[in-house]
Amino acid sequence: MEIAPSVLAANFVRLEDEIRDVEQNGADLLHQDVMDGHFVPNISFGPPVIKSIRTVTNLPLDVHLMTYNPQDYLDVLESISVQYISFHVEAVPHLDRMIQNIKGRNIKAGIALNPGTPIGAIEEVLPLLDYVLIMSVNPGFGGQKFITYTLDKVRRLKDFIINKELSTLIEIDGGVNKDNARLLKNAGADILVAGSSVFNQPDRKDAIESLKV
């Protein structure tokens, strides 16, 4: 199990210290939510902040584009040397083209599925994907409660991946904590995005280890 602390939950007044802390205490990736205030009802941060983050960490950068027109971000994200980019089904009319655009830059490509978005929406392109990001809350805000029915969604997606003999990873984002981490692992999750359950804890090492069940 890999743990990707979500920068959205960090203290931005001391962001460099926050990032170095989770890196030194066992984080595997660093998750960054880019929100445009249109696809989701909130605005977070964009490429300038990600570029600054890149200068203070060696962790792989996992960028989740909660935006319309996500293709407009690819050039600048490539220049920052991010390693993962995911986008939402609803934001792109041509999924295959977007996936190929990401992978052509030697960046891992993922699609994010909102709680109400069915797995079938990505069935045709699943073999092209490096990972699928299953949202276990409605996107746009941190600190929300885990939606329990997404556990079954993880199980069904994992079964599909196994049956098709694919290597696609499953990432989970939303309400992840030490109480549901094992359930998510058993369901088939490979990467857990964790915001407040890491950054709001006094001991980040213990918090991250408690999720690596």
CSV table of N, CA and C in Angstrom, one decimal, residues 41-154:
chain,number,residue,atom,x,y,z
A,41,PRO,N,-17.0,23.2,-6.9
A,41,PRO,CA,-17.4,24.6,-6.3
A,41,PRO,C,-16.3,25.2,-5.5
A,42,ASN,N,-15.1,24.9,-5.7
A,42,ASN,CA,-14.0,25.4,-4.8
A,42,ASN,C,-12.8,25.7,-5.7
A,43,ILE,N,-11.9,26.6,-5.3
A,43,ILE,CA,-10.7,26.9,-5.9
A,43,ILE,C,-9.5,26.5,-5.0
A,44,SER,N,-8.5,25.8,-5.4
A,44,SER,CA,-7.4,25.4,-4.5
A,44,SER,C,-6.2,26.1,-4.9
A,45,PHE,N,-5.4,25.5,-5.8
A,45,PHE,CA,-4.1,26.1,-6.3
A,45,PHE,C,-3.8,25.5,-7.6
A,46,GLY,N,-2.8,26.1,-8.3
A,46,GLY,CA,-2.5,25.7,-9.6
A,46,GLY,C,-1.0,25.4,-9.8
A,47,PRO,N,-0.6,25.5,-11.1
A,47,PRO,CA,0.8,25.1,-11.4
A,47,PRO,C,1.9,25.9,-10.7
A,48,PRO,N,1.7,27.2,-10.4
A,48,PRO,CA,2.8,28.0,-9.7
A,48,PRO,C,3.1,27.3,-8.3
A,49,VAL,N,2.1,26.9,-7.6
A,49,VAL,CA,2.3,26.3,-6.3
A,49,VAL,C,3.0,24.9,-6.5
A,50,ILE,N,2.5,24.1,-7.5
A,50,ILE,CA,3.1,22.8,-7.7
A,50,ILE,C,4.5,23.0,-8.1
A,51,LYS,N,4.9,24.0,-8.9
A,51,LYS,CA,6.2,24.2,-9.3
A,51,LYS,C,7.1,24.5,-8.1
A,52,SER,N,6.6,25.3,-7.1
A,52,SER,CA,7.3,25.6,-5.9
A,52,SER,C,7.5,24.3,-5.1
A,53,ILE,N,6.5,23.5,-5.0
A,53,ILE,CA,6.6,22.2,-4.3
A,53,ILE,C,7.6,21.3,-4.9
A,54,ARG,N,7.7,21.3,-6.2
A,54,ARG,CA,8.7,20.4,-6.9
A,54,ARG,C,10.1,20.7,-6.4
A,55,THR,N,10.4,22.0,-6.0
A,55,THR,CA,11.7,22.4,-5.7
A,55,THR,C,12.1,21.9,-4.3
A,56,VAL,N,11.2,21.4,-3.5
A,56,VAL,CA,11.5,21.1,-2.1
A,56,VAL,C,11.3,19.6,-1.8
A,57,THR,N,10.9,18.8,-2.8
A,57,THR,CA,10.7,17.4,-2.5
A,57,THR,C,11.2,16.5,-3.7
A,58,ASN,N,11.6,15.3,-3.3
A,58,ASN,CA,11.9,14.3,-4.4
A,58,ASN,C,10.7,13.3,-4.5
A,59,LEU,N,9.7,13.5,-3.8
A,59,LEU,CA,8.5,12.6,-3.9
A,59,LEU,C,7.9,12.7,-5.3
A,60,PRO,N,7.4,11.6,-5.8
A,60,PRO,CA,6.6,11.7,-7.1
A,60,PRO,C,5.4,12.6,-6.8
A,61,LEU,N,5.1,13.5,-7.8
A,61,LEU,CA,3.9,14.4,-7.7
A,61,LEU,C,2.7,13.8,-8.4
A,62,ASP,N,1.7,13.7,-7.7
A,62,ASP,CA,0.4,13.1,-8.2
A,62,ASP,C,-0.6,14.2,-8.3
A,63,VAL,N,-0.9,14.7,-9.5
A,63,VAL,CA,-1.8,15.8,-9.7
A,63,VAL,C,-3.2,15.4,-10.1
A,64,HIS,N,-4.2,15.8,-9.4
A,64,HIS,CA,-5.6,15.4,-9.6
A,64,HIS,C,-6.2,16.7,-10.2
A,65,LEU,N,-6.6,16.7,-11.5
A,65,LEU,CA,-7.2,17.9,-12.1
A,65,LEU,C,-8.7,17.8,-12.0
A,66,MET,N,-9.2,18.6,-11.0
A,66,MET,CA,-10.7,18.7,-10.9
A,66,MET,C,-11.1,20.0,-11.6
A,67,THR,N,-10.9,19.9,-12.9
A,67,THR,CA,-11.1,21.1,-13.8
A,67,THR,C,-11.8,20.7,-15.1
A,68,TYR,N,-12.4,21.7,-15.7
A,68,TYR,CA,-12.7,21.6,-17.1
A,68,TYR,C,-11.5,21.9,-17.9
A,69,ASN,N,-11.5,21.4,-19.1
A,69,ASN,CA,-10.3,21.6,-20.0
A,69,ASN,C,-9.0,21.2,-19.4
A,70,PRO,N,-8.9,20.0,-18.8
A,70,PRO,CA,-7.6,19.6,-18.2
A,70,PRO,C,-6.4,19.6,-19.1
A,71,GLN,N,-6.7,19.4,-20.4
A,71,GLN,CA,-5.6,19.4,-21.4
A,71,GLN,C,-4.8,20.7,-21.4
A,72,ASP,N,-5.4,21.8,-21.0
A,72,ASP,CA,-4.7,23.0,-21.0
A,72,ASP,C,-3.6,23.1,-19.9
A,73,TYR,N,-3.6,22.1,-19.0
A,73,TYR,CA,-2.6,22.1,-17.9
A,73,TYR,C,-1.4,21.2,-18.3
A,74,LEU,N,-1.4,20.5,-19.3
A,74,LEU,CA,-0.5,19.4,-19.5
A,74,LEU,C,0.9,20.0,-19.8
A,75,ASP,N,1.0,21.0,-20.6
A,75,ASP,CA,2.4,21.5,-21.0
A,75,ASP,C,3.1,22.0,-19.7
A,76,VAL,N,2.4,22.8,-18.9
A,76,VAL,CA,3.1,23.3,-17.7
A,76,VAL,C,3.4,22.2,-16.7
A,77,LEU,N,2.5,21.2,-16.6
A,77,LEU,CA,2.8,20.2,-15.6
A,77,LEU,C,3.9,19.3,-16.1
A,78,GLU,N,4.0,19.1,-17.4
A,78,GLU,CA,5.2,18.4,-17.9
A,78,GLU,C,6.5,19.1,-17.6
A,79,SER,N,6.5,20.4,-17.8
A,79,SER,CA,7.7,21.2,-17.5
A,79,SER,C,8.1,21.2,-16.0
A,80,ILE,N,7.1,20.9,-15.1
A,80,ILE,CA,7.4,20.8,-13.7
A,80,ILE,C,7.9,19.4,-13.3
A,81,SER,N,7.7,18.5,-14.3
A,81,SER,CA,8.2,17.1,-14.0
A,81,SER,C,7.3,16.4,-13.0
A,82,VAL,N,6.0,16.5,-13.2
A,82,VAL,CA,5.1,15.7,-12.3
A,82,VAL,C,5.1,14.3,-12.9
A,83,GLN,N,4.7,13.3,-12.0
A,83,GLN,CA,4.8,11.9,-12.4
A,83,GLN,C,3.4,11.3,-12.7
A,84,TYR,N,2.4,11.9,-12.1
A,84,TYR,CA,1.0,11.3,-12.2
A,84,TYR,C,0.0,12.5,-12.5
A,85,ILE,N,-0.9,12.2,-13.5
A,85,ILE,CA,-1.9,13.2,-13.8
A,85,ILE,C,-3.3,12.4,-13.9
A,86,SER,N,-4.3,12.8,-13.2
A,86,SER,CA,-5.6,12.2,-13.4
A,86,SER,C,-6.6,13.3,-13.7
A,87,PHE,N,-7.6,13.0,-14.5
A,87,PHE,CA,-8.7,13.9,-14.9
A,87,PHE,C,-10.0,13.2,-14.8
A,88,HIS,N,-11.1,13.9,-14.8
A,88,HIS,CA,-12.4,13.4,-14.7
A,88,HIS,C,-13.1,13.1,-16.0
A,89,VAL,N,-13.8,12.0,-16.0
A,89,VAL,CA,-14.6,11.5,-17.2
A,89,VAL,C,-15.4,12.7,-17.7
A,90,GLU,N,-16.1,13.4,-16.8
A,90,GLU,CA,-17.1,14.4,-17.2
A,90,GLU,C,-16.4,15.6,-17.8
A,91,ALA,N,-15.1,15.8,-17.7
A,91,ALA,CA,-14.4,17.0,-18.1
A,91,ALA,C,-13.8,16.9,-19.5
A,92,VAL,N,-13.9,15.7,-20.1
A,92,VAL,CA,-13.2,15.5,-21.4
A,92,VAL,C,-14.1,14.7,-22.3
A,93,PRO,N,-14.3,15.3,-23.5
A,93,PRO,CA,-15.1,14.5,-24.5
A,93,PRO,C,-14.4,13.3,-25.2
A,94,HIS,N,-13.1,13.4,-25.2
A,94,HIS,CA,-12.4,12.3,-25.9
A,94,HIS,C,-11.3,11.7,-25.0
A,95,LEU,N,-11.7,10.7,-24.2
A,95,LEU,CA,-10.9,10.1,-23.2
A,95,LEU,C,-9.6,9.5,-23.8
A,96,ASP,N,-9.7,8.8,-24.9
A,96,ASP,CA,-8.5,8.2,-25.5
A,96,ASP,C,-7.5,9.2,-25.8
A,97,ARG,N,-7.9,10.3,-26.4
A,97,ARG,CA,-7.0,11.3,-26.9
A,97,ARG,C,-6.3,11.9,-25.7
A,98,MET,N,-7.0,12.2,-24.6
A,98,MET,CA,-6.4,12.8,-23.4
A,98,MET,C,-5.4,11.8,-22.7
A,99,ILE,N,-5.8,10.6,-22.6
A,99,ILE,CA,-4.9,9.6,-22.1
A,99,ILE,C,-3.6,9.5,-22.9
A,100,GLN,N,-3.7,9.4,-24.2
A,100,GLN,CA,-2.5,9.4,-25.0
A,100,GLN,C,-1.7,10.6,-24.9
A,101,ASN,N,-2.3,11.8,-24.7
A,101,ASN,CA,-1.6,13.0,-24.6
A,101,ASN,C,-0.8,13.0,-23.3
A,102,ILE,N,-1.3,12.5,-22.2
A,102,ILE,CA,-0.6,12.4,-21.0
A,102,ILE,C,0.6,11.4,-21.1
A,103,LYS,N,0.3,10.2,-21.6
A,103,LYS,CA,1.3,9.1,-21.6
A,103,LYS,C,2.4,9.4,-22.6
A,104,GLY,N,2.1,10.2,-23.6
A,104,GLY,CA,3.1,10.6,-24.6
A,104,GLY,C,4.2,11.5,-24.0
A,105,ARG,N,3.9,12.0,-22.8
A,105,ARG,CA,4.8,12.9,-22.1
A,105,ARG,C,5.6,12.1,-21.0
A,106,ASN,N,5.5,10.8,-21.0
A,106,ASN,CA,6.1,9.9,-20.0
A,106,ASN,C,5.6,10.3,-18.6
A,107,ILE,N,4.3,10.5,-18.5
A,107,ILE,CA,3.6,10.8,-17.3
A,107,ILE,C,2.5,9.7,-17.1
A,108,LYS,N,2.4,9.2,-15.9
A,108,LYS,CA,1.3,8.1,-15.7
A,108,LYS,C,0.0,8.8,-15.8
A,109,ALA,N,-0.9,8.1,-16.5
A,109,ALA,CA,-2.3,8.7,-16.8
A,109,ALA,C,-3.3,7.9,-15.9
A,110,GLY,N,-4.2,8.7,-15.3
A,110,GLY,CA,-5.3,8.2,-14.5
A,110,GLY,C,-6.6,8.9,-14.8
A,111,ILE,N,-7.7,8.2,-14.6
A,111,ILE,CA,-9.0,8.8,-14.7
A,111,ILE,C,-9.7,8.8,-13.3
A,112,ALA,N,-10.3,9.9,-12.9
A,112,ALA,CA,-11.0,10.0,-11.7
A,112,ALA,C,-12.5,9.7,-11.9
A,113,LEU,N,-13.0,8.9,-11.0
A,113,LEU,CA,-14.4,8.6,-11.0
A,113,LEU,C,-15.1,9.1,-9.8
A,114,ASN,N,-16.0,10.1,-10.0
A,114,ASN,CA,-16.8,10.6,-8.8
A,114,ASN,C,-17.7,9.4,-8.2
A,115,PRO,N,-18.2,9.6,-7.0
A,115,PRO,CA,-18.9,8.5,-6.4
A,115,PRO,C,-20.1,8.0,-7.3
A,116,GLY,N,-20.7,8.9,-8.0
A,116,GLY,CA,-21.9,8.5,-8.8
A,116,GLY,C,-21.5,8.1,-10.2
A,117,THR,N,-20.3,8.2,-10.6
A,117,THR,CA,-19.8,7.8,-11.9
A,117,THR,C,-19.6,6.3,-12.0
A,118,PRO,N,-20.2,5.6,-12.9
A,118,PRO,CA,-20.0,4.2,-13.0
A,118,PRO,C,-18.7,3.7,-13.6
A,119,ILE,N,-18.3,2.6,-13.1
A,119,ILE,CA,-17.0,2.0,-13.7
A,119,ILE,C,-17.1,1.8,-15.2
A,120,GLY,N,-18.3,1.5,-15.7
A,120,GLY,CA,-18.5,1.3,-17.1
A,120,GLY,C,-18.1,2.4,-18.0
A,121,ALA,N,-18.0,3.6,-17.4
A,121,ALA,CA,-17.7,4.8,-18.2
A,121,ALA,C,-16.3,4.8,-18.7
A,122,ILE,N,-15.4,3.9,-18.1
A,122,ILE,CA,-14.0,3.8,-18.5
A,122,ILE,C,-13.7,2.4,-19.0
A,123,GLU,N,-14.6,1.6,-19.2
A,123,GLU,CA,-14.3,0.2,-19.6
A,123,GLU,C,-13.5,0.1,-20.8
A,124,GLU,N,-13.8,0.9,-21.8
A,124,GLU,CA,-13.0,0.7,-23.1
A,124,GLU,C,-11.6,1.2,-23.0
A,125,VAL,N,-11.3,2.2,-22.1
A,125,VAL,CA,-10.0,2.8,-22.1
A,125,VAL,C,-9.2,2.2,-20.9
A,126,LEU,N,-9.8,1.4,-20.0
A,126,LEU,CA,-9.1,0.9,-18.9
A,126,LEU,C,-7.7,0.3,-19.2
A,127,PRO,N,-7.6,-0.5,-20.3
A,127,PRO,CA,-6.3,-1.1,-20.5
A,127,PRO,C,-5.2,0.0,-20.8
A,128,LEU,N,-5.6,1.2,-21.1
A,128,LEU,CA,-4.6,2.3,-21.4
A,128,LEU,C,-4.2,3.0,-20.2
A,129,LEU,N,-4.9,2.8,-19.1
A,129,LEU,CA,-4.7,3.6,-17.9
A,129,LEU,C,-3.6,3.0,-17.0
A,130,ASP,N,-2.8,3.9,-16.4
A,130,ASP,CA,-1.9,3.4,-15.3
A,130,ASP,C,-2.6,3.3,-14.0
A,131,TYR,N,-3.6,4.1,-13.8
A,131,TYR,CA,-4.4,4.0,-12.5
A,131,TYR,C,-5.7,4.6,-12.7
A,132,VAL,N,-6.6,4.2,-11.8
A,132,VAL,CA,-7.9,4.8,-11.7
A,132,VAL,C,-8.1,5.4,-10.3
A,133,LEU,N,-8.5,6.6,-10.2
A,133,LEU,CA,-8.7,7.3,-9.0
A,133,LEU,C,-10.2,7.3,-8.6
A,134,ILE,N,-10.6,6.5,-7.6
A,134,ILE,CA,-12.0,6.4,-7.2
A,134,ILE,C,-12.2,7.4,-6.1
A,135,MET,N,-13.1,8.4,-6.3
A,135,MET,CA,-13.4,9.3,-5.3
A,135,MET,C,-14.4,8.7,-4.3
A,136,SER,N,-14.0,8.7,-3.0
A,136,SER,CA,-14.9,8.2,-2.0
A,136,SER,C,-15.6,9.3,-1.2
A,137,VAL,N,-15.5,10.5,-1.7
A,137,VAL,CA,-16.3,11.7,-1.3
A,137,VAL,C,-16.7,12.4,-2.6
A,138,ASN,N,-17.6,13.3,-2.5
A,138,ASN,CA,-17.9,14.2,-3.7
A,138,ASN,C,-16.8,15.3,-3.8
A,139,PRO,N,-16.2,15.4,-4.9
A,139,PRO,CA,-14.9,16.2,-5.0
A,139,PRO,C,-15.2,17.7,-4.8
A,140,GLY,N,-14.2,18.4,-4.3
A,140,GLY,CA,-14.2,19.8,-4.1
A,140,GLY,C,-13.8,20.4,-2.8
A,141,PHE,N,-13.9,19.5,-1.7
A,141,PHE,CA,-13.6,20.0,-0.4
A,141,PHE,C,-12.9,18.9,0.4
A,142,GLY,N,-12.0,19.2,1.3
A,142,GLY,CA,-11.3,18.3,2.1
A,142,GLY,C,-12.2,18.0,3.4
A,143,GLY,N,-11.8,17.0,4.1
A,143,GLY,CA,-12.4,16.7,5.4
A,143,GLY,C,-13.8,16.1,5.4
A,144,GLN,N,-14.2,15.5,4.2
A,144,GLN,CA,-15.5,15.0,4.2
A,144,GLN,C,-15.5,13.5,4.7
A,145,LYS,N,-16.7,13.0,5.0
A,145,LYS,CA,-16.9,11.7,5.5
A,145,LYS,C,-16.9,10.7,4.3
A,146,PHE,N,-16.2,9.6,4.5
A,146,PHE,CA,-16.1,8.5,3.5
A,146,PHE,C,-17.4,7.9,3.1
A,147,ILE,N,-17.7,7.8,1.8
A,147,ILE,CA,-18.9,7.2,1.3
A,147,ILE,C,-18.7,5.7,1.2
A,148,THR,N,-19.4,5.0,2.1
A,148,THR,CA,-19.1,3.6,2.2
A,148,THR,C,-19.4,2.7,1.0
A,149,TYR,N,-20.4,3.1,0.1
A,149,TYR,CA,-20.6,2.3,-1.0
A,149,TYR,C,-19.5,2.2,-2.0
A,150,THR,N,-18.6,3.1,-1.9
A,150,THR,CA,-17.4,3.1,-2.8
A,150,THR,C,-16.5,1.9,-2.6
A,151,LEU,N,-16.6,1.3,-1.4
A,151,LEU,CA,-15.9,0.1,-1.2
A,151,LEU,C,-16.2,-1.0,-2.2
A,152,ASP,N,-17.5,-1.2,-2.4
A,152,ASP,CA,-18.0,-2.2,-3.4
A,152,ASP,C,-17.5,-1.8,-4.8
A,153,LYS,N,-17.4,-0.5,-5.1
A,153,LYS,CA,-16.9,0.0,-6.4
A,153,LYS,C,-15.5,-0.4,-6.6
A,154,VAL,N,-14.7,-0.3,-5.5
A,154,VAL,CA,-13.3,-0.8,-5.5
A,154,VAL,C,-13.2,-2.2,-5.8
